Short mmCIF file of C-alpha atoms and ligand atoms in Angstrom, two decimals:
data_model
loop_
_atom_site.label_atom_id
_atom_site.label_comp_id
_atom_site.label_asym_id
_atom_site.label_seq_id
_atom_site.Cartn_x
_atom_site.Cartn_y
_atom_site.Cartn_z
CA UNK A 1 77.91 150.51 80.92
CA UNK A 2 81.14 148.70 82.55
CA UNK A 3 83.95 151.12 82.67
CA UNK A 4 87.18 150.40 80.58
CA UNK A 5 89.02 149.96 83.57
CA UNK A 6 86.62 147.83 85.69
CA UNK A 7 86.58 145.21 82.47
CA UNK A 8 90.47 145.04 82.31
CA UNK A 9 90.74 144.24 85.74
CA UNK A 10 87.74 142.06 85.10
CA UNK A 11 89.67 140.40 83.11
CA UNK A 12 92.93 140.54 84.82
CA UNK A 13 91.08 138.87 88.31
CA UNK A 14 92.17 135.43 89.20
CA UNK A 15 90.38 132.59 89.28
CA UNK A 16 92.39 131.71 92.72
CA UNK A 17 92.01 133.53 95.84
CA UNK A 18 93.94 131.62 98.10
CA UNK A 19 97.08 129.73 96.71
CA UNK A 20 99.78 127.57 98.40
CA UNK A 21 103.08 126.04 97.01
CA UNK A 22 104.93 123.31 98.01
CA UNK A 23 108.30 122.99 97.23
CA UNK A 24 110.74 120.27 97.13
CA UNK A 25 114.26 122.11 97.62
CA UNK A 26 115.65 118.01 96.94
CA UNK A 27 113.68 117.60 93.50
CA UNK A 28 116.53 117.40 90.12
CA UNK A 29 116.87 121.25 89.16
CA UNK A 30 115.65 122.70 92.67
CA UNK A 31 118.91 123.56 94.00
CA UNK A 32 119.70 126.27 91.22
CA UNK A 33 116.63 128.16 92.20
CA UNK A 34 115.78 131.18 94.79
CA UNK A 35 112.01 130.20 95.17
CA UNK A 36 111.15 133.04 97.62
CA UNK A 37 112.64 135.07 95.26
CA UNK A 38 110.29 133.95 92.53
CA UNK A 39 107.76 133.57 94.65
CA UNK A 40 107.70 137.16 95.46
CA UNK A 41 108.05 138.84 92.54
CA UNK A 42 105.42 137.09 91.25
CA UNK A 43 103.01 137.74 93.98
CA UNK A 44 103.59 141.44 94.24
CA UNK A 45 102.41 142.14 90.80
CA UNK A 46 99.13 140.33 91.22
CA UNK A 47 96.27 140.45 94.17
CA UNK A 48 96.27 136.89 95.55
CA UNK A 49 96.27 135.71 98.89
CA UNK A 50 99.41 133.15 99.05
CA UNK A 51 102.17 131.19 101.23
CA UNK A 52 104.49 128.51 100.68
CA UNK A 53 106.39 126.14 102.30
CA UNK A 54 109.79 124.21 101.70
CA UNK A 55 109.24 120.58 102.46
CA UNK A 56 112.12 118.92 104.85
CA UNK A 57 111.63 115.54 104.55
CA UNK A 58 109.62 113.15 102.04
CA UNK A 59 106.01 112.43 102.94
CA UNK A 60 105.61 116.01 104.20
CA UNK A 61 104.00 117.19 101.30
CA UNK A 62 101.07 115.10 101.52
CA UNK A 63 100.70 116.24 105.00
CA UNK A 64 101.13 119.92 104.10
CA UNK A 65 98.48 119.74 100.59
CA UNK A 66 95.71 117.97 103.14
CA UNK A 67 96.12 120.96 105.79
CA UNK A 68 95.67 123.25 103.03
CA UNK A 69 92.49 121.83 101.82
CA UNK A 70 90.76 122.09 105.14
CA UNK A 71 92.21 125.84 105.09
CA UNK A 72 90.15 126.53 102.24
CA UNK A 73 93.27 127.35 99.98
CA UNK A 74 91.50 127.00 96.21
CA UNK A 75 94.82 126.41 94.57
CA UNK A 76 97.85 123.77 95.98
CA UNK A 77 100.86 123.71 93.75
CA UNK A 78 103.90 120.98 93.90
CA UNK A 79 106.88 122.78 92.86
CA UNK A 80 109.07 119.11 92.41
CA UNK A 81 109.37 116.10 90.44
CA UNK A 82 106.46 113.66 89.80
CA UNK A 83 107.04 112.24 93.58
CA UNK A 84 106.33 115.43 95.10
CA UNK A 85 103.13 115.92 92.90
CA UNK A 86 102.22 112.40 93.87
CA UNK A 87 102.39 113.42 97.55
CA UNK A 88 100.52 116.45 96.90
CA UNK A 89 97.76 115.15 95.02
CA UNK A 90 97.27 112.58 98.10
CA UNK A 91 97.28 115.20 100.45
CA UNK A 92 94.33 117.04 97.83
CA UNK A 93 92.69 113.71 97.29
CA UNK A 94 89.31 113.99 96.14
CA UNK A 95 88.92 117.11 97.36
CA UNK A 96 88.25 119.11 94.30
CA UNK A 97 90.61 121.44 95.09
CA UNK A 98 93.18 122.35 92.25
CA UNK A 99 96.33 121.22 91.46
CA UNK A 100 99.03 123.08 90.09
CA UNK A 101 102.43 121.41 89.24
CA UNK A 102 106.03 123.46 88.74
CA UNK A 103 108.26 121.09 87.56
CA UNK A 104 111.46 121.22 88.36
CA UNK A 105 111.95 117.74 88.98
CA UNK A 106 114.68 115.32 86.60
CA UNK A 107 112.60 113.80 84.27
CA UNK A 108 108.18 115.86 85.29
CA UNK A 109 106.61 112.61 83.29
CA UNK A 110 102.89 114.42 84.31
CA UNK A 111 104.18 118.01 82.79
CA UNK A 112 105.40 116.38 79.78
CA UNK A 113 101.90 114.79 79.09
CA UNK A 114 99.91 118.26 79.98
CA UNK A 115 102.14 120.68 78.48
CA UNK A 116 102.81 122.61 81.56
CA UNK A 117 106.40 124.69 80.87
CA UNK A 118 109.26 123.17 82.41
CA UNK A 119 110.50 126.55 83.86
CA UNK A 120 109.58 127.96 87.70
CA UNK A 121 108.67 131.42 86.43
CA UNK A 122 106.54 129.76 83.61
CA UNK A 123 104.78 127.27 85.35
CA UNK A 124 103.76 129.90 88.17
CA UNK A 125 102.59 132.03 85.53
CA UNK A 126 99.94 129.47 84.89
CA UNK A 127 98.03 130.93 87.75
CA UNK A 128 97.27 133.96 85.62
CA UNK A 129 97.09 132.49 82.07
CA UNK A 130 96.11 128.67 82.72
CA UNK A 131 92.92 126.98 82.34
CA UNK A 132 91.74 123.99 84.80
CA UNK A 133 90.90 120.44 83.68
CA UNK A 134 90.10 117.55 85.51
CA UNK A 135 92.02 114.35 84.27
CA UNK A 136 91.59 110.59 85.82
CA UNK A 137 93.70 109.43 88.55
CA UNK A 138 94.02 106.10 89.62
CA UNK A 139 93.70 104.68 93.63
CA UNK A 140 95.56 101.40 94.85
CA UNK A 141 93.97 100.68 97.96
CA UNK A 142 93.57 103.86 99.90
CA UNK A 143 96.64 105.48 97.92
CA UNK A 144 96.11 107.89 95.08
CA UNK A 145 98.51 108.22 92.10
CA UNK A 146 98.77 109.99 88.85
CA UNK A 147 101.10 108.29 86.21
CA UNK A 148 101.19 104.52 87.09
CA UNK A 149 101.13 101.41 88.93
CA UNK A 150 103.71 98.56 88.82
CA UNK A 151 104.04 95.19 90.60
CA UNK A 152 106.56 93.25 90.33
CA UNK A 153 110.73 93.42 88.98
CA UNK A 154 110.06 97.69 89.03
CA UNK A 155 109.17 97.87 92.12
CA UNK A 156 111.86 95.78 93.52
CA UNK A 157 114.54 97.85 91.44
CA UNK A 158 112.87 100.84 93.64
CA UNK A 159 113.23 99.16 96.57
CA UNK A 160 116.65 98.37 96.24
CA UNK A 161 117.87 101.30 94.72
CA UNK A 162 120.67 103.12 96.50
CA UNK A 163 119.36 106.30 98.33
CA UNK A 164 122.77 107.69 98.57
CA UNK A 165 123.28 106.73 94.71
CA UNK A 166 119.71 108.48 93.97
CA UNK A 167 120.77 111.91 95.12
CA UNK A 168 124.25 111.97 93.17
CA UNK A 169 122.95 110.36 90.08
CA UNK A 170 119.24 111.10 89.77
CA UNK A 171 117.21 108.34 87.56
CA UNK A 172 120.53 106.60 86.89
CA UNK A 173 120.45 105.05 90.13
CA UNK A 174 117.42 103.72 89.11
CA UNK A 175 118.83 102.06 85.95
CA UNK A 176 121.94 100.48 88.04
CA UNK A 177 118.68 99.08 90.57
CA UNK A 178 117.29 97.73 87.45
CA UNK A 179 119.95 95.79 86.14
CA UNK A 180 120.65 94.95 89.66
CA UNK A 181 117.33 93.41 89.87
CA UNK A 182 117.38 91.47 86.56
CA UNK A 183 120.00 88.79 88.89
CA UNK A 184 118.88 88.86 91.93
CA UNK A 185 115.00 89.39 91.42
CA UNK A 186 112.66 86.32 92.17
CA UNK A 187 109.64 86.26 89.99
CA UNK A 188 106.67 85.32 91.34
CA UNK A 189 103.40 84.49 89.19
CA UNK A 190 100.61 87.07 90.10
CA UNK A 191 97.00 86.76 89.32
CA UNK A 192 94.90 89.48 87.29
CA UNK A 193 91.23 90.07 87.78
CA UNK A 194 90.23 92.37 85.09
CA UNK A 195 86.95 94.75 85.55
CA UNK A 196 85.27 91.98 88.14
CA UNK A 197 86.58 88.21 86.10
CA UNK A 198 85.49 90.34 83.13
CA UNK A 199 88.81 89.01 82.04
CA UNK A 200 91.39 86.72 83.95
CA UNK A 201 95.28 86.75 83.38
CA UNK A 202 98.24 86.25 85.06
CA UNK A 203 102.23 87.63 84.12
CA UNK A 204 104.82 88.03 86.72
CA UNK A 205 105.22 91.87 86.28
CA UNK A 206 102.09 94.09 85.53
CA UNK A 207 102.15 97.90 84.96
CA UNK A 208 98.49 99.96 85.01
CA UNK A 209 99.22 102.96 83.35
CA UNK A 210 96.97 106.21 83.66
CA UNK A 211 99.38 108.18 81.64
CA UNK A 212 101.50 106.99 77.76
CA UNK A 213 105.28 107.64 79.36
CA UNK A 214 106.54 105.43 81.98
CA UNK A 215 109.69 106.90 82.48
CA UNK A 216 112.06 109.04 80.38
CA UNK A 217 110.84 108.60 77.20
CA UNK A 218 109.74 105.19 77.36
CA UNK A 219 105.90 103.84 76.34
CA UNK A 220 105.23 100.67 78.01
CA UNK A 221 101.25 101.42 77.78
CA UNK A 222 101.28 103.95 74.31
CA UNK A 223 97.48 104.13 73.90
CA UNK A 224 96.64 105.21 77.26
CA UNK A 225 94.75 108.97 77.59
CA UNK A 226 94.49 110.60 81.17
CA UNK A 227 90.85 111.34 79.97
CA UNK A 228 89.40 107.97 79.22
CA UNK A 229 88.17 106.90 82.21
CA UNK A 230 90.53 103.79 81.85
CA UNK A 231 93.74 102.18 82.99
CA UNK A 232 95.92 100.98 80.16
CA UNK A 233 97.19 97.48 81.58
CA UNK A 234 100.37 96.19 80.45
CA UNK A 235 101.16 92.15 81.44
CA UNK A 236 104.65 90.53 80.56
CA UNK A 237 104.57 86.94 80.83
CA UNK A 238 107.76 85.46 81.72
CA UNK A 239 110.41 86.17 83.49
CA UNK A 240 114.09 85.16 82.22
CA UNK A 241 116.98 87.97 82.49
CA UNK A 242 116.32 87.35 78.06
CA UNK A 243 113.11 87.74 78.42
CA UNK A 244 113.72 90.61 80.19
CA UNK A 245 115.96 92.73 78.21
CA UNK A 246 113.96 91.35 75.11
CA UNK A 247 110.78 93.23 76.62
CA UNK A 248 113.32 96.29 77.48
CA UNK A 249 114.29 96.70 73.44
CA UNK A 250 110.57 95.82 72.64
CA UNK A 251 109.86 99.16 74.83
CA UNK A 252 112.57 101.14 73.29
CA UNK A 253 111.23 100.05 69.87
CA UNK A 254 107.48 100.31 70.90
CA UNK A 255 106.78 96.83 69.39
CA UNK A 256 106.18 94.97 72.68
CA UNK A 257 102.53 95.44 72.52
CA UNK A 258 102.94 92.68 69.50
CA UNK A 259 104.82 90.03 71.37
CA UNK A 260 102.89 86.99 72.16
CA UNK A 261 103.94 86.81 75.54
CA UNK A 262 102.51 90.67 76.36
CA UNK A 263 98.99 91.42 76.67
CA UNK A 264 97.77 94.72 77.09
CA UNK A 265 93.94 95.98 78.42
CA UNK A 266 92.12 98.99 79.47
CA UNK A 267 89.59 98.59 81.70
CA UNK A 268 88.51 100.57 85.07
CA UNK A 269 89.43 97.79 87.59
CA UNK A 270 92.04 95.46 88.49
CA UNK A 271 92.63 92.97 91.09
CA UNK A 272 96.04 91.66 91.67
CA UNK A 273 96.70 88.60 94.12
CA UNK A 274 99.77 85.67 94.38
CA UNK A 275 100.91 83.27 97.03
CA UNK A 276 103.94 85.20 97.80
CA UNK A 277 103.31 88.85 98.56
CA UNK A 278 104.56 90.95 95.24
CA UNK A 279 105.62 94.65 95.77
CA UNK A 280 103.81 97.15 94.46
CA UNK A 281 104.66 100.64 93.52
CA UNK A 282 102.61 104.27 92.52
CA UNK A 283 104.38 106.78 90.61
CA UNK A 284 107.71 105.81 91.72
CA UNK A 285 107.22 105.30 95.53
CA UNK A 286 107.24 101.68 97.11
CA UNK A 287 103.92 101.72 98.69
CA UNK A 288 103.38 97.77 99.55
CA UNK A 289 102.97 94.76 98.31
CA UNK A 290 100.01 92.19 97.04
CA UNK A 291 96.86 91.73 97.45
CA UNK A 292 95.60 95.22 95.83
CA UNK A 293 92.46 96.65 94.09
CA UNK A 294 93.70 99.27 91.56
CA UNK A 295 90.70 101.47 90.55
CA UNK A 296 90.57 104.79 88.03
CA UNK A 297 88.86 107.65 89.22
CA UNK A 298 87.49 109.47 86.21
CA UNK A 299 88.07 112.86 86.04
CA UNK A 300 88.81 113.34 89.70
CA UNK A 301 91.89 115.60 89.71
CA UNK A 302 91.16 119.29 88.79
CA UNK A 303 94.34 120.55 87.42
CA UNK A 304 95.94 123.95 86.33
CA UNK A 305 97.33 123.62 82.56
CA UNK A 306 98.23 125.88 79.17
CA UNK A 307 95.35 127.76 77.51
CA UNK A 308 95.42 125.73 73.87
CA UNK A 309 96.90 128.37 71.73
MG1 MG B 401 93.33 106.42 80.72
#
C-alpha cells in the first residue's frame, strides 16, 4: 500500500531534474524585474537541480542553450522576447530537450499562440503545473526558427531599422523601418518552388509562416496551426508603395488572402531563388539572403505549456 505521503510527493515530483534559464535582461519588460530574486524563491520551495544565466550580448543565448544540452540539463527556458526564444531553440535544436519560454519580451508572438502566462512568476510556475508538447518548427538552411520566415521588403525594414531607435521605442522602430522601406526598397522578383515543382510561383515578398500572428496582432498567414506538419505560405505579387499599403489594410482587415494578386499555400517545402540576392529573415533576425531551402520539421520542438483546464 503507498503511503499518503509518498503519493503526494509522488505527485508533487517534477518531471525536470535539471533546469536552466536564460535570460535576456534587454528583452521589453525585463528591466522591471529582480530575476534572481524570482528565481530563488521559486527554487527553494521545490527539489530541482537549477542555474541561470543573464545573457550580455545577442547570439549568446544560442551558445548558452547548446552547452546546456550536452550538460544533460532536461529543461532550457528563454526568459525574453520571441528573439531570445529563437536563439534558444537553435542552441536546443533537435535535441529533444525541452523548451520552456518566460515571456517578458514586447509583443511574446509564440506565448500568445500557446497560452503560456505573460507573467515571470507564472510562466516559471509552468515547471510544476505545465504539460510538454512538441509543435513544428521550421529550418532555413541550417537555421532553426519558430514563428516565421520572410524574404523580401520585411527583411529589409529589419535590416535598416535603427538599433539605437529599437531600444527606446521597441516594435515602433520597426514600423518607422517599414515605412522607411516602402521608398527606398528595390523589389526584386523571386522564384518559388513549392514541395519539389509540386507548384511554381513567383511574388517579390514571400512570408512562410509556422505560426497565425506575424506580428502584433496581425494575420498575414490566418490558417496556419503549429501542429500541421505544414508551412502556411503567403506570396504578394507586386510591388508599388499602393500596392503596398493596399496589402497592409488587406492584413489589418484579414481579406488579403482574397486579392488576386496574393496566393497563399501550405506545403512542407519551399525553395526560394532570384538573380539578385533577396534578404531573408527568421523570427525577426536578418539571417541572409537568397538562395534558401525552407523546410518544416514536424513536431520537433518539445515544449513546456498550460495544462488545458
Ligand atoms: Mg503549420
Amino acid at each position: 500500500m503507498i503511503h499518503i505521503l509518498d503519493w503526494f510527493k509522488k505527485k508533487r515530483s517534477p518531471r525536470f531534474k535539471k533546469v536552466f534559464i536564460i535570460i535576456n535582461p534587454t528583452a521589453g519588460r525585463a528591466r522591471f524585474l529582480n530575476y534572481s530574486k524570482a528565481i530563488h524563491n521559486f527554487f527553494s520551495k521545490i527539489d530541482i537541480e537549477y542555474d541561470y544565466v543573464i545573457t550580455k550580448r545577442s547570439g549568446e543565448a544560442t551558445t548558452l542553450a547548446k552547452w546546456a544540452v550536452k550538460e544533460k540539463f532536461d529543461l532550457i527556458i528563454a526568459a525574453g522576447g520571441d528573439g531570445t526564444t529563437n536563439e534558444v531553440v537553435n542552441g536546443i535544436g533537435d535535441s529533444q530537450v525541452t523548451l520552456g519560454i518566460i515571456p517578458i519580451g514586447t509583443i511574446n508572438i509564440l506565448s500568445k499562440e500557446l497560452n503560456i502566462p505573460l507573467t515571470f512568476n507564472r510562466a516559471l510556475k509552468l515547471i510544476l503545473s505545465g504539460k510538454i508538447e512538441s509543435m513544428d518548427m521550421g529550418r532555413v538552411n541550417d537555421r532553426y526558427f519558430v514563428l516565421m520566415a520572410g524574404c523580401g521588403i520585411d527583411s529589409y525594414a529589419i535590416y535598416r531599422v535603427n538599433i539605437k531607435l529599437k531600444k527606446f521605442l521597441g516594435p515602433l522602430a520597426y514600423i518607422i523601418s517599414g515605412i522607411y522601406s516602402l521608398w527606398k526598397y528595390k523589389p526584386h522578383k523571386i522564384t518559388i518552388n513549392i514541395d519539389d515543382h509540386r507548384i511554381d510561383d513567383f511574388g517579390y515578398f514571400v512570408v512562410a509562416e509556422n505560426v497565425s500572428t506575424y506580428g502584433g496582432k496581425f494575420k498575414i498567414a490566418p490558417y496556419a496551426d503549429v501542429n500541421d506538419g505544414l508551412l502556411d505560405i503567403c506570396i504578394f505579387k507586386k510591388t508599388g508603395v499602393f500596392d503596398v499599403f493596399r496589402y497592409f489594410i488587406g492584413i489589418a482587415l484579414k481579406k488579403h488572402i482574397d486579392y488576386p494578386d496574393v496566393r497563399y499555400y501550405q506545403c512542407k517545402k519551399i525553395e526560394l531563388t532570384s538573380e539578385q540576392n533577396v534578404l531573408l529573415h527568421t523570427d525577426g533576425e536578418l539571417i541572409g539572403s537568397t538562395p534558401a531551402i525552407i523546410t518544416v520539421l514536424p513536431k520537433k520542438l518539445k515544449v513546456l505549456v498550460p495544462k488545458d483546464d
